[in-house]
Amino acid sequence: MPIQKKEHPSEKTTLHPRNKHRGRYDFAALIHTSPELGPFVKVNEYGDESIDFFNPEAVKALNKALLKHYYSISYWDIPKNYLCPPIPGRAEYIHLMADVLAASKRNLNKARGSSQITNCLDIGVGANCVYPIIGHQEYGWRFVGSDIDPVSIASAQNIIEKNSSMQGAIEIRLQKNPENIFDGIIRKEEFFDLSFCNPPFHSSQEEAQAGSARKVSNLKHKKITTPTLNFGGQSNELWCMGGESKFISDMILQSQSFANSCYWFSTLVSKQSNLKSAYHFLKEVEASQVKTIPMNLGNKTGRVLVWSFF
C-alpha cells in the first residue's frame, strides 16, 4: 500500500502562464509521443507514476519526450555526460524574456530598424541547444548560439540539421577565445533583440562536485560523496575561474563594447549575493536600463538580470 504523502497542486502556479509545464507530467501522453520513455516510468512509493531522477538516462529520456511532445522536436540527443537541462526552467526564462521584449516593443522597433524578425543570442548554447529550440518553436525567434566547446557545437548543429523546423532559423558559432563572450561571435552590423545566458555556477571542479554531493545528499536524506550527475555537465558548463559572479561581471563589462549590437542583454543569476557586484558593474558601464526579474520554479528560486544601453 502506498505510504501517506504530501498532496501536490495540480498546477505550478508560480510558473509563467504560457509555460507549458505548469501541470504535473502526463506520463501516459509523453510515452505515447515518445515510447522510449516507457521503460523508465515506474510507480513510486507514493503511488504516483514517475522516473528515477537520479538516473541520467531516465532524465534524458524525459527531456526527449518533453521536447517531442510540446515542441515538435523529432530528434534530440546529447553526448554522454553533457548537460541535460530541466526543460520547464529553460522555458520559463524564454517566456520571461518574451514579456520584456513585448514591453519595449516600440523603442525596440526604432533600434532594430525595418526588420521585424526577432534575433536572439544564446551565450553557451551547450550540446543540448534547448534555449534556441524553445525560443524558436514558441515564438518564431531566430537564434545564434555560441559555445567554447567543439563537441557542444557539433551536437547542437546535429540537432538543428535533424529537425527541419529549425533549419535556417538557428546558427551555431564556435567561440575560439574563451576569454571573450561577445567578441568573435557578434559580427559587424549584426543586431540582436535579446541575449540569453546560463552562466557556469561554480568556481572550480572541486566546488562543483561538492555542490552536487550536497544536493544529492539532501534529496536522498543520506550522505553521498561521489554523486552521479543526473543532469550531467562538462567543466565549462558547470564551473569557471571565479564562478558565476566573475562570469557575469565579465559579461557586463564586455557588453559595453557591443552596446549598439543588442537591445536587451540578460543572464540567469543563481545566487542572490552575486547581484551586488553585478549592480556595481552595471553602474560602471552606465547601463541605461536594469531589471531583475524573479524566477520561482517551485523547488528553486532564481532570477534573471536584464540590462540595456538604449
PDB file of C-alpha atoms in Angstrom:
ATOM      1  CA  MET A   1       0.000   0.000   0.000  1.00  0.00           C
ATOM      2  CA  PRO A   2       1.405   3.455  -0.886  1.00  0.00           C
ATOM      3  CA  ILE A   3       2.634   5.464   2.090  1.00  0.00           C
ATOM      4  CA  GLN A   4       0.930   8.717   3.031  1.00  0.00           C
ATOM      5  CA  LYS A   5       2.249  11.605   1.041  1.00  0.00           C
ATOM      6  CA  LYS A   6       2.047  15.352   0.871  1.00  0.00           C
ATOM      7  CA  GLU A   7      -0.550  16.497  -1.626  1.00  0.00           C
ATOM      8  CA  HIS A   8       0.889  18.350  -4.595  1.00  0.00           C
ATOM      9  CA  PRO A   9      -1.051  21.023  -6.521  1.00  0.00           C
ATOM     10  CA  SER A  10      -2.260  20.018  -9.965  1.00  0.00           C
ATOM     11  CA  GLU A  11      -0.719  23.187 -11.395  1.00  0.00           C
ATOM     12  CA  LYS A  12       2.535  25.027 -10.643  1.00  0.00           C
ATOM     13  CA  THR A  13       1.048  28.487 -10.376  1.00  0.00           C
ATOM     14  CA  THR A  14       4.436  30.146  -9.818  1.00  0.00           C
ATOM     15  CA  LEU A  15       5.423  29.392 -13.406  1.00  0.00           C
ATOM     16  CA  HIS A  16       4.663  31.784 -16.261  1.00  0.00           C
ATOM     17  CA  PRO A  17       1.090  31.471 -17.601  1.00  0.00           C
ATOM     18  CA  ARG A  18       2.416  30.497 -21.048  1.00  0.00           C
ATOM     19  CA  ASN A  19       4.798  27.862 -19.674  1.00  0.00           C
ATOM     20  CA  LYS A  20       3.538  24.508 -20.975  1.00  0.00           C
ATOM     21  CA  HIS A  21       4.953  22.728 -17.936  1.00  0.00           C
ATOM     22  CA  ARG A  22       2.734  24.169 -15.227  1.00  0.00           C
ATOM     23  CA  GLY A  23       0.909  20.860 -14.822  1.00  0.00           C
ATOM     24  CA  ARG A  24       2.277  17.588 -13.475  1.00  0.00           C
ATOM     25  CA  TYR A  25       3.959  15.320 -16.007  1.00  0.00           C
ATOM     26  CA  ASP A  26       1.374  13.383 -18.026  1.00  0.00           C
ATOM     27  CA  PHE A  27       3.446  10.250 -18.462  1.00  0.00           C
ATOM     28  CA  ALA A  28       0.794   8.432 -20.486  1.00  0.00           C
ATOM     29  CA  ALA A  29       0.781  11.225 -23.074  1.00  0.00           C
ATOM     30  CA  LEU A  30       4.556  11.531 -23.045  1.00  0.00           C
ATOM     31  CA  ILE A  31       5.044   7.791 -23.555  1.00  0.00           C
ATOM     32  CA  HIS A  32       2.510   7.841 -26.391  1.00  0.00           C
ATOM     33  CA  THR A  33       4.621  10.533 -28.073  1.00  0.00           C
ATOM     34  CA  SER A  34       7.978   9.019 -27.136  1.00  0.00           C
ATOM     35  CA  PRO A  35       7.729   5.266 -26.370  1.00  0.00           C
ATOM     36  CA  GLU A  36      11.401   5.050 -25.339  1.00  0.00           C
ATOM     37  CA  LEU A  37      10.442   6.867 -22.118  1.00  0.00           C
ATOM     38  CA  GLY A  38       8.207   3.942 -21.106  1.00  0.00           C
ATOM     39  CA  PRO A  39      10.800   1.634 -19.501  1.00  0.00           C
ATOM     40  CA  PHE A  40      11.921   4.424 -17.165  1.00  0.00           C
ATOM     41  CA  VAL A  41       8.453   5.211 -15.770  1.00  0.00           C
ATOM     42  CA  LYS A  42       7.553   3.379 -12.562  1.00  0.00           C
ATOM     43  CA  VAL A  43       5.031   3.773  -9.758  1.00  0.00           C
ATOM     44  CA  ASN A  44       6.911   5.306  -6.815  1.00  0.00           C
ATOM     45  CA  GLU A  45       6.411   4.744  -3.083  1.00  0.00           C
ATOM     46  CA  TYR A  46       3.610   7.306  -3.070  1.00  0.00           C
ATOM     47  CA  GLY A  47       1.632   5.511  -5.773  1.00  0.00           C
ATOM     48  CA  ASP A  48       2.474   8.087  -8.462  1.00  0.00           C
ATOM     49  CA  GLU A  49       3.994   7.476 -11.866  1.00  0.00           C
ATOM     50  CA  SER A  50       7.484   8.955 -12.007  1.00  0.00           C
ATOM     51  CA  ILE A  51      11.046   8.351 -13.156  1.00  0.00           C
ATOM     52  CA  ASP A  52      14.234   7.956 -11.169  1.00  0.00           C
ATOM     53  CA  PHE A  53      15.597  11.493 -11.367  1.00  0.00           C
ATOM     54  CA  PHE A  54      18.971  10.190 -10.157  1.00  0.00           C
ATOM     55  CA  ASN A  55      19.305   8.139 -13.354  1.00  0.00           C
ATOM     56  CA  PRO A  56      20.892  10.226 -16.169  1.00  0.00           C
ATOM     57  CA  GLU A  57      19.393   8.028 -18.883  1.00  0.00           C
ATOM     58  CA  ALA A  58      15.908   8.418 -17.413  1.00  0.00           C
ATOM     59  CA  VAL A  59      16.311  12.197 -17.269  1.00  0.00           C
ATOM     60  CA  LYS A  60      17.489  12.278 -20.877  1.00  0.00           C
ATOM     61  CA  ALA A  61      14.546  10.132 -21.993  1.00  0.00           C
ATOM     62  CA  LEU A  62      12.162  12.519 -20.198  1.00  0.00           C
ATOM     63  CA  ASN A  63      13.734  15.526 -21.920  1.00  0.00           C
ATOM     64  CA  LYS A  64      13.424  13.836 -25.309  1.00  0.00           C
ATOM     65  CA  ALA A  65       9.753  13.173 -24.637  1.00  0.00           C
ATOM     66  CA  LEU A  66       9.036  16.716 -23.447  1.00  0.00           C
ATOM     67  CA  LEU A  67      10.765  18.291 -26.449  1.00  0.00           C
ATOM     68  CA  LYS A  68       8.962  15.987 -28.862  1.00  0.00           C
ATOM     69  CA  HIS A  69       5.532  16.272 -27.215  1.00  0.00           C
ATOM     70  CA  TYR A  70       5.446  20.028 -26.572  1.00  0.00           C
ATOM     71  CA  TYR A  71       7.866  21.452 -29.143  1.00  0.00           C
ATOM     72  CA  SER A  72       7.634  19.005 -32.078  1.00  0.00           C
ATOM     73  CA  ILE A  73      11.335  18.102 -31.918  1.00  0.00           C
ATOM     74  CA  SER A  74      11.632  14.757 -33.671  1.00  0.00           C
ATOM     75  CA  TYR A  75      15.334  14.285 -32.911  1.00  0.00           C
ATOM     76  CA  TRP A  76      17.214  15.336 -29.784  1.00  0.00           C
ATOM     77  CA  ASP A  77      20.277  13.807 -28.171  1.00  0.00           C
ATOM     78  CA  ILE A  78      23.420  14.871 -26.322  1.00  0.00           C
ATOM     79  CA  PRO A  79      26.843  13.250 -25.837  1.00  0.00           C
ATOM     80  CA  LYS A  80      27.372  11.238 -22.667  1.00  0.00           C
ATOM     81  CA  ASN A  81      27.989  13.348 -19.538  1.00  0.00           C
ATOM     82  CA  TYR A  82      26.940  16.616 -21.178  1.00  0.00           C
ATOM     83  CA  LEU A  83      24.414  18.918 -19.509  1.00  0.00           C
ATOM     84  CA  CYS A  84      20.820  17.697 -19.747  1.00  0.00           C
ATOM     85  CA  PRO A  85      18.855  20.745 -18.570  1.00  0.00           C
ATOM     86  CA  PRO A  86      15.425  20.748 -16.886  1.00  0.00           C
ATOM     87  CA  ILE A  87      13.047  21.825 -19.663  1.00  0.00           C
ATOM     88  CA  PRO A  88      10.447  23.710 -17.511  1.00  0.00           C
ATOM     89  CA  GLY A  89      13.072  26.102 -16.147  1.00  0.00           C
ATOM     90  CA  ARG A  90      14.534  26.779 -19.585  1.00  0.00           C
ATOM     91  CA  ALA A  91      11.052  27.535 -20.919  1.00  0.00           C
ATOM     92  CA  GLU A  92      10.445  29.905 -18.008  1.00  0.00           C
ATOM     93  CA  TYR A  93      13.464  32.052 -18.934  1.00  0.00           C
ATOM     94  CA  ILE A  94      12.258  32.242 -22.536  1.00  0.00           C
ATOM     95  CA  HIS A  95       8.748  33.360 -21.548  1.00  0.00           C
ATOM     96  CA  LEU A  96      10.008  35.955 -19.070  1.00  0.00           C
ATOM     97  CA  MET A  97      12.194  37.497 -21.764  1.00  0.00           C
ATOM     98  CA  ALA A  98       9.285  37.460 -24.212  1.00  0.00           C
ATOM     99  CA  ASP A  99       7.452  39.717 -21.765  1.00  0.00           C
ATOM    100  CA  VAL A 100      10.452  42.052 -21.532  1.00  0.00           C
ATOM    101  CA  LEU A 101      10.538  42.176 -25.318  1.00  0.00           C
ATOM    102  CA  ALA A 102       6.817  42.932 -25.595  1.00  0.00           C
ATOM    103  CA  ALA A 103       7.011  45.744 -23.042  1.00  0.00           C
ATOM    104  CA  SER A 104       9.738  47.512 -25.023  1.00  0.00           C
ATOM    105  CA  LYS A 105       8.365  46.861 -28.499  1.00  0.00           C
ATOM    106  CA  ARG A 106       8.003  50.492 -29.575  1.00  0.00           C
ATOM    107  CA  ASN A 107      11.554  51.537 -28.647  1.00  0.00           C
ATOM    108  CA  LEU A 108      12.945  48.226 -29.860  1.00  0.00           C
ATOM    109  CA  ASN A 109      11.423  48.719 -33.305  1.00  0.00           C
ATOM    110  CA  LYS A 110      13.240  52.049 -33.565  1.00  0.00           C
ATOM    111  CA  ALA A 111      16.533  50.412 -32.605  1.00  0.00           C
ATOM    112  CA  ARG A 112      16.257  47.430 -34.957  1.00  0.00           C
ATOM    113  CA  GLY A 113      15.100  49.476 -37.945  1.00  0.00           C
ATOM    114  CA  SER A 114      12.886  47.961 -40.622  1.00  0.00           C
ATOM    115  CA  SER A 115      13.436  44.311 -39.645  1.00  0.00           C
ATOM    116  CA  GLN A 116      10.506  42.560 -37.992  1.00  0.00           C
ATOM    117  CA  ILE A 117      12.479  39.420 -37.168  1.00  0.00           C
ATOM    118  CA  THR A 118      13.408  38.828 -33.541  1.00  0.00           C
ATOM    119  CA  ASN A 119      17.066  37.833 -33.377  1.00  0.00           C
ATOM    120  CA  CYS A 120      18.477  36.275 -30.214  1.00  0.00           C
ATOM    121  CA  LEU A 121      21.918  35.295 -28.980  1.00  0.00           C
ATOM    122  CA  ASP A 122      22.434  32.320 -26.651  1.00  0.00           C
ATOM    123  CA  ILE A 123      25.782  32.534 -24.860  1.00  0.00           C
ATOM    124  CA  GLY A 124      26.808  28.963 -24.040  1.00  0.00           C
ATOM    125  CA  VAL A 125      24.287  27.110 -26.183  1.00  0.00           C
ATOM    126  CA  GLY A 126      25.666  23.776 -24.988  1.00  0.00           C
ATOM    127  CA  ALA A 127      25.285  20.390 -26.609  1.00  0.00           C
ATOM    128  CA  ASN A 128      21.542  20.473 -25.829  1.00  0.00           C
ATOM    129  CA  CYS A 129      20.572  23.638 -27.809  1.00  0.00           C
ATOM    130  CA  VAL A 130      17.486  23.960 -25.604  1.00  0.00           C
ATOM    131  CA  TYR A 131      17.053  27.756 -25.464  1.00  0.00           C
ATOM    132  CA  PRO A 132      17.067  28.146 -29.266  1.00  0.00           C
ATOM    133  CA  ILE A 133      14.696  25.171 -29.598  1.00  0.00           C
ATOM    134  CA  ILE A 134      12.089  26.583 -27.220  1.00  0.00           C
ATOM    135  CA  GLY A 135      12.512  30.202 -28.329  1.00  0.00           C
ATOM    136  CA  HIS A 136      12.056  29.324 -31.981  1.00  0.00           C
ATOM    137  CA  GLN A 137       9.236  26.819 -31.532  1.00  0.00           C
ATOM    138  CA  GLU A 138       7.272  29.066 -29.146  1.00  0.00           C
ATOM    139  CA  TYR A 139       7.830  32.496 -30.709  1.00  0.00           C
ATOM    140  CA  GLY A 140       9.466  32.010 -34.091  1.00  0.00           C
ATOM    141  CA  TRP A 141      12.640  33.765 -32.921  1.00  0.00           C
ATOM    142  CA  ARG A 142      15.882  33.306 -34.804  1.00  0.00           C
ATOM    143  CA  PHE A 143      18.990  32.409 -32.824  1.00  0.00           C
ATOM    144  CA  VAL A 144      22.743  32.430 -32.889  1.00  0.00           C
ATOM    145  CA  GLY A 145      24.125  30.013 -30.312  1.00  0.00           C
ATOM    146  CA  SER A 146      27.749  30.261 -29.220  1.00  0.00           C
ATOM    147  CA  ASP A 147      29.982  27.924 -27.240  1.00  0.00           C
ATOM    148  CA  ILE A 148      33.674  27.386 -26.498  1.00  0.00           C
ATOM    149  CA  ASP A 149      33.406  23.578 -26.718  1.00  0.00           C
ATOM    150  CA  PRO A 150      33.686  21.998 -30.209  1.00  0.00           C
ATOM    151  CA  VAL A 151      31.796  18.879 -29.038  1.00  0.00           C
ATOM    152  CA  SER A 152      28.868  21.045 -27.913  1.00  0.00           C
ATOM    153  CA  ILE A 153      28.959  22.924 -31.210  1.00  0.00           C
ATOM    154  CA  ALA A 154      28.825  19.671 -33.199  1.00  0.00           C
ATOM    155  CA  SER A 155      25.986  18.279 -31.075  1.00  0.00           C
ATOM    156  CA  ALA A 156      23.856  21.441 -31.316  1.00  0.00           C
ATOM    157  CA  GLN A 157      24.455  21.579 -35.074  1.00  0.00           C
ATOM    158  CA  ASN A 158      23.401  17.953 -35.399  1.00  0.00           C
ATOM    159  CA  ILE A 159      20.128  18.635 -33.566  1.00  0.00           C
ATOM    160  CA  ILE A 160      19.365  21.521 -35.922  1.00  0.00           C
ATOM    161  CA  GLU A 161      20.180  19.535 -39.054  1.00  0.00           C
ATOM    162  CA  LYS A 162      17.887  16.677 -37.989  1.00  0.00           C
ATOM    163  CA  ASN A 163      14.875  18.932 -37.276  1.00  0.00           C
ATOM    164  CA  SER A 164      13.598  20.617 -40.427  1.00  0.00           C
ATOM    165  CA  SER A 165      11.625  23.233 -38.478  1.00  0.00           C
ATOM    166  CA  MET A 166      14.858  24.750 -37.132  1.00  0.00           C
ATOM    167  CA  GLN A 167      16.939  24.762 -40.293  1.00  0.00           C
ATOM    168  CA  GLY A 168      17.710  28.313 -41.379  1.00  0.00           C
ATOM    169  CA  ALA A 169      16.486  29.696 -38.041  1.00  0.00           C
ATOM    170  CA  ILE A 170      19.389  28.744 -35.748  1.00  0.00           C
ATOM    171  CA  GLU A 171      23.094  29.242 -36.407  1.00  0.00           C
ATOM    172  CA  ILE A 172      25.808  27.786 -34.166  1.00  0.00           C
ATOM    173  CA  ARG A 173      29.163  29.579 -33.790  1.00  0.00           C
ATOM    174  CA  LEU A 174      32.346  28.459 -32.039  1.00  0.00           C
ATOM    175  CA  GLN A 175      33.911  30.977 -29.650  1.00  0.00           C
ATOM    176  CA  LYS A 176      37.610  30.437 -30.276  1.00  0.00           C
ATOM    177  CA  ASN A 177      38.787  32.644 -27.404  1.00  0.00           C
ATOM    178  CA  PRO A 178      37.367  31.512 -24.021  1.00  0.00           C
ATOM    179  CA  GLU A 179      38.154  34.936 -22.561  1.00  0.00           C
ATOM    180  CA  ASN A 180      35.706  36.605 -24.930  1.00  0.00           C
ATOM    181  CA  ILE A 181      31.937  36.471 -24.654  1.00  0.00           C
ATOM    182  CA  PHE A 182      30.644  38.684 -27.469  1.00  0.00           C
ATOM    183  CA  ASP A 183      33.798  39.497 -29.456  1.00  0.00           C
ATOM    184  CA  GLY A 184      34.289  36.896 -32.168  1.00  0.00           C
ATOM    185  CA  ILE A 185      30.584  35.994 -32.115  1.00  0.00           C
ATOM    186  CA  ILE A 186      28.626  39.190 -32.823  1.00  0.00           C
ATOM    187  CA  ARG A 187      29.506  40.331 -36.327  1.00  0.00           C
ATOM    188  CA  LYS A 188      29.736  43.870 -37.663  1.00  0.00           C
ATOM    189  CA  GLU A 189      26.324  45.379 -38.443  1.00  0.00           C
ATOM    190  CA  GLU A 190      24.594  42.474 -36.663  1.00  0.00           C
ATOM    191  CA  PHE A 191      21.800  43.360 -34.237  1.00  0.00           C
ATOM    192  CA  PHE A 192      20.199  41.175 -31.572  1.00  0.00           C
ATOM    193  CA  ASP A 193      16.980  41.919 -29.719  1.00  0.00           C
ATOM    194  CA  LEU A 194      17.843  39.626 -26.803  1.00  0.00           C
ATOM    195  CA  SER A 195      20.796  37.722 -25.420  1.00  0.00           C
ATOM    196  CA  PHE A 196      20.460  34.746 -23.070  1.00  0.00           C
ATOM    197  CA  CYS A 197      22.980  33.122 -20.767  1.00  0.00           C
ATOM    198  CA  ASN A 198      23.010  30.381 -18.146  1.00  0.00           C
ATOM    199  CA  PRO A 199      26.484  31.026 -16.675  1.00  0.00           C
ATOM    200  CA  PRO A 200      28.716  28.424 -15.036  1.00  0.00           C
ATOM    201  CA  PHE A 201      27.707  28.284 -11.380  1.00  0.00           C
ATOM    202  CA  HIS A 202      30.853  27.073  -9.583  1.00  0.00           C
ATOM    203  CA  SER A 203      34.407  28.412  -9.368  1.00  0.00           C
ATOM    204  CA  SER A 204      36.218  25.047  -9.581  1.00  0.00           C
ATOM    205  CA  GLN A 205      35.692  21.392 -10.388  1.00  0.00           C
ATOM    206  CA  GLU A 206      36.033  20.540  -6.689  1.00  0.00           C
ATOM    207  CA  GLU A 207      33.341  23.052  -5.760  1.00  0.00           C
ATOM    208  CA  ALA A 208      31.036  21.664  -8.463  1.00  0.00           C
ATOM    209  CA  GLN A 209      31.493  18.111  -7.166  1.00  0.00           C
ATOM    210  CA  ALA A 210      30.938  19.192  -3.551  1.00  0.00           C
ATOM    211  CA  GLY A 211      27.797  21.081  -4.538  1.00  0.00           C
ATOM    212  CA  SER A 212      26.433  18.063  -6.368  1.00  0.00           C
ATOM    213  CA  ALA A 213      27.184  15.844  -3.375  1.00  0.00           C
ATOM    214  CA  ARG A 214      25.288  18.208  -1.046  1.00  0.00           C
ATOM    215  CA  LYS A 215      22.316  18.357  -3.405  1.00  0.00           C
ATOM    216  CA  VAL A 216      22.026  14.588  -3.775  1.00  0.00           C
ATOM    217  CA  SER A 217      22.610  14.018  -0.043  1.00  0.00           C
ATOM    218  CA  ASN A 218      19.757  16.401   0.785  1.00  0.00           C
ATOM    219  CA  LEU A 219      17.416  14.745  -1.693  1.00  0.00           C
ATOM    220  CA  LYS A 220      18.255  11.202  -0.588  1.00  0.00           C
ATOM    221  CA  HIS A 221      18.476  12.102   3.117  1.00  0.00           C
ATOM    222  CA  LYS A 222      21.863  10.403   3.459  1.00  0.00           C
ATOM    223  CA  LYS A 223      25.465  11.404   2.876  1.00  0.00           C
ATOM    224  CA  ILE A 224      26.662  10.949  -0.715  1.00  0.00           C
ATOM    225  CA  THR A 225      30.315  11.676  -1.507  1.00  0.00           C
ATOM    226  CA  THR A 226      30.534  10.654  -5.184  1.00  0.00           C
ATOM    227  CA  PRO A 227      27.201  11.511  -6.810  1.00  0.00           C
ATOM    228  CA  THR A 228      26.190  10.688 -10.358  1.00  0.00           C
ATOM    229  CA  LEU A 229      25.246  13.936 -12.053  1.00  0.00           C
ATOM    230  CA  ASN A 230      21.708  13.214 -13.182  1.00  0.00           C
ATOM    231  CA  PHE A 231      21.686  16.305 -15.377  1.00  0.00           C
ATOM    232  CA  GLY A 232      25.325  15.815 -16.419  1.00  0.00           C
ATOM    233  CA  GLY A 233      27.597  18.691 -17.292  1.00  0.00           C
ATOM    234  CA  GLN A 234      31.134  19.277 -18.551  1.00  0.00           C
ATOM    235  CA  SER A 235      33.631  21.564 -16.826  1.00  0.00           C
ATOM    236  CA  ASN A 236      32.826  24.622 -18.967  1.00  0.00           C
ATOM    237  CA  GLU A 237      29.108  24.080 -18.347  1.00  0.00           C
ATOM    238  CA  LEU A 238      29.364  23.790 -14.542  1.00  0.00           C
ATOM    239  CA  TRP A 239      32.337  25.899 -13.473  1.00  0.00           C
ATOM    240  CA  CYS A 240      34.800  28.601 -14.478  1.00  0.00           C
ATOM    241  CA  MET A 241      37.524  30.572 -12.691  1.00  0.00           C
ATOM    242  CA  GLY A 242      35.774  32.981 -10.335  1.00  0.00           C
ATOM    243  CA  GLY A 243      32.436  31.212 -10.682  1.00  0.00           C
ATOM    244  CA  GLU A 244      29.121  32.814 -11.526  1.00  0.00           C
ATOM    245  CA  SER A 245      29.979  36.229 -10.089  1.00  0.00           C
ATOM    246  CA  LYS A 246      33.147  36.650 -12.170  1.00  0.00           C
ATOM    247  CA  PHE A 247      31.498  35.366 -15.345  1.00  0.00           C
ATOM    248  CA  ILE A 248      28.571  37.790 -15.010  1.00  0.00           C
ATOM    249  CA  SER A 249      30.887  40.702 -14.181  1.00  0.00           C
ATOM    250  CA  ASP A 250      32.973  39.952 -17.281  1.00  0.00           C
ATOM    251  CA  MET A 251      29.819  39.727 -19.385  1.00  0.00           C
ATOM    252  CA  ILE A 252      28.605  43.105 -18.173  1.00  0.00           C
ATOM    253  CA  LEU A 253      31.958  44.780 -18.812  1.00  0.00           C
ATOM    254  CA  GLN A 254      32.248  43.254 -22.287  1.00  0.00           C
ATOM    255  CA  SER A 255      28.667  44.134 -23.184  1.00  0.00           C
ATOM    256  CA  GLN A 256      29.563  47.829 -23.156  1.00  0.00           C
ATOM    257  CA  SER A 257      31.611  47.355 -26.341  1.00  0.00           C
ATOM    258  CA  PHE A 258      28.511  45.903 -28.019  1.00  0.00           C
ATOM    259  CA  ALA A 259      26.017  48.406 -26.608  1.00  0.00           C
ATOM    260  CA  ASN A 260      24.585  49.117 -30.058  1.00  0.00           C
ATOM    261  CA  SER A 261      24.539  45.457 -31.136  1.00  0.00           C
ATOM    262  CA  CYS A 262      21.991  44.114 -28.652  1.00  0.00           C
ATOM    263  CA  TYR A 263      18.933  45.784 -27.144  1.00  0.00           C
ATOM    264  CA  TRP A 264      18.491  43.552 -24.086  1.00  0.00           C
ATOM    265  CA  PHE A 265      21.361  41.633 -22.520  1.00  0.00           C
ATOM    266  CA  SER A 266      20.370  39.076 -19.898  1.00  0.00           C
ATOM    267  CA  THR A 267      21.676  36.301 -17.690  1.00  0.00           C
ATOM    268  CA  LEU A 268      20.405  33.932 -15.054  1.00  0.00           C
ATOM    269  CA  VAL A 269      21.719  34.667 -11.550  1.00  0.00           C
ATOM    270  CA  SER A 270      21.522  31.690  -9.218  1.00  0.00           C
ATOM    271  CA  LYS A 271      22.999  33.306  -6.111  1.00  0.00           C
ATOM    272  CA  GLN A 272      21.195  36.350  -4.698  1.00  0.00           C
ATOM    273  CA  SER A 273      24.514  37.520  -3.231  1.00  0.00           C
ATOM    274  CA  ASN A 274      26.011  37.881  -6.729  1.00  0.00           C
ATOM    275  CA  LEU A 275      23.633  40.700  -7.607  1.00  0.00           C
ATOM    276  CA  LYS A 276      25.590  43.256  -5.558  1.00  0.00           C
ATOM    277  CA  SER A 277      28.712  43.047  -7.728  1.00  0.00           C
ATOM    278  CA  ALA A 278      26.586  42.836 -10.881  1.00  0.00           C
ATOM    279  CA  TYR A 279      24.810  46.097  -9.991  1.00  0.00           C
ATOM    280  CA  HIS A 280      28.196  47.703  -9.319  1.00  0.00           C
ATOM    281  CA  PHE A 281      29.474  46.858 -12.788  1.00  0.00           C
ATOM    282  CA  LEU A 282      26.208  47.827 -14.470  1.00  0.00           C
ATOM    283  CA  LYS A 283      26.614  51.265 -12.917  1.00  0.00           C
ATOM    284  CA  GLU A 284      30.239  51.376 -14.043  1.00  0.00           C
ATOM    285  CA  VAL A 285      29.338  50.662 -17.691  1.00  0.00           C
ATOM    286  CA  GLU A 286      26.435  53.139 -17.475  1.00  0.00           C
ATOM    287  CA  ALA A 287      23.653  50.784 -18.483  1.00  0.00           C
ATOM    288  CA  SER A 288      20.547  52.898 -19.039  1.00  0.00           C
ATOM    289  CA  GLN A 289      18.015  50.212 -18.073  1.00  0.00           C
ATOM    290  CA  VAL A 290      18.368  47.432 -15.493  1.00  0.00           C
ATOM    291  CA  LYS A 291      15.732  44.893 -14.450  1.00  0.00           C
ATOM    292  CA  THR A 292      15.856  41.990 -12.008  1.00  0.00           C
ATOM    293  CA  ILE A 293      13.051  39.502 -12.639  1.00  0.00           C
ATOM    294  CA  PRO A 294      12.220  36.848 -10.004  1.00  0.00           C
ATOM    295  CA  MET A 295      12.068  33.276 -11.254  1.00  0.00           C
ATOM    296  CA  ASN A 296      10.274  30.797  -8.988  1.00  0.00           C
ATOM    297  CA  LEU A 297      10.492  27.217 -10.226  1.00  0.00           C
ATOM    298  CA  GLY A 298       8.816  25.712  -7.165  1.00  0.00           C
ATOM    299  CA  ASN A 299      11.737  23.891  -5.586  1.00  0.00           C
ATOM    300  CA  LYS A 300      14.257  26.516  -6.623  1.00  0.00           C
ATOM    301  CA  THR A 301      14.295  30.306  -6.681  1.00  0.00           C
ATOM    302  CA  GLY A 302      16.417  32.271  -9.105  1.00  0.00           C
ATOM    303  CA  ARG A 303      16.340  35.500 -11.015  1.00  0.00           C
ATOM    304  CA  VAL A 304      17.015  36.974 -14.448  1.00  0.00           C
ATOM    305  CA  LEU A 305      19.207  40.059 -14.662  1.00  0.00           C
ATOM    306  CA  VAL A 306      18.436  42.220 -17.702  1.00  0.00           C
ATOM    307  CA  TRP A 307      20.168  45.379 -18.912  1.00  0.00           C
ATOM    308  CA  SER A 308      20.251  47.691 -21.905  1.00  0.00           C
ATOM    309  CA  PHE A 309      22.207  50.676 -23.175  1.00  0.00           C
ATOM    310  CA  PHE A 310      19.266  52.066 -25.177  1.00  0.00           C
TER     311      PHE A 310
END
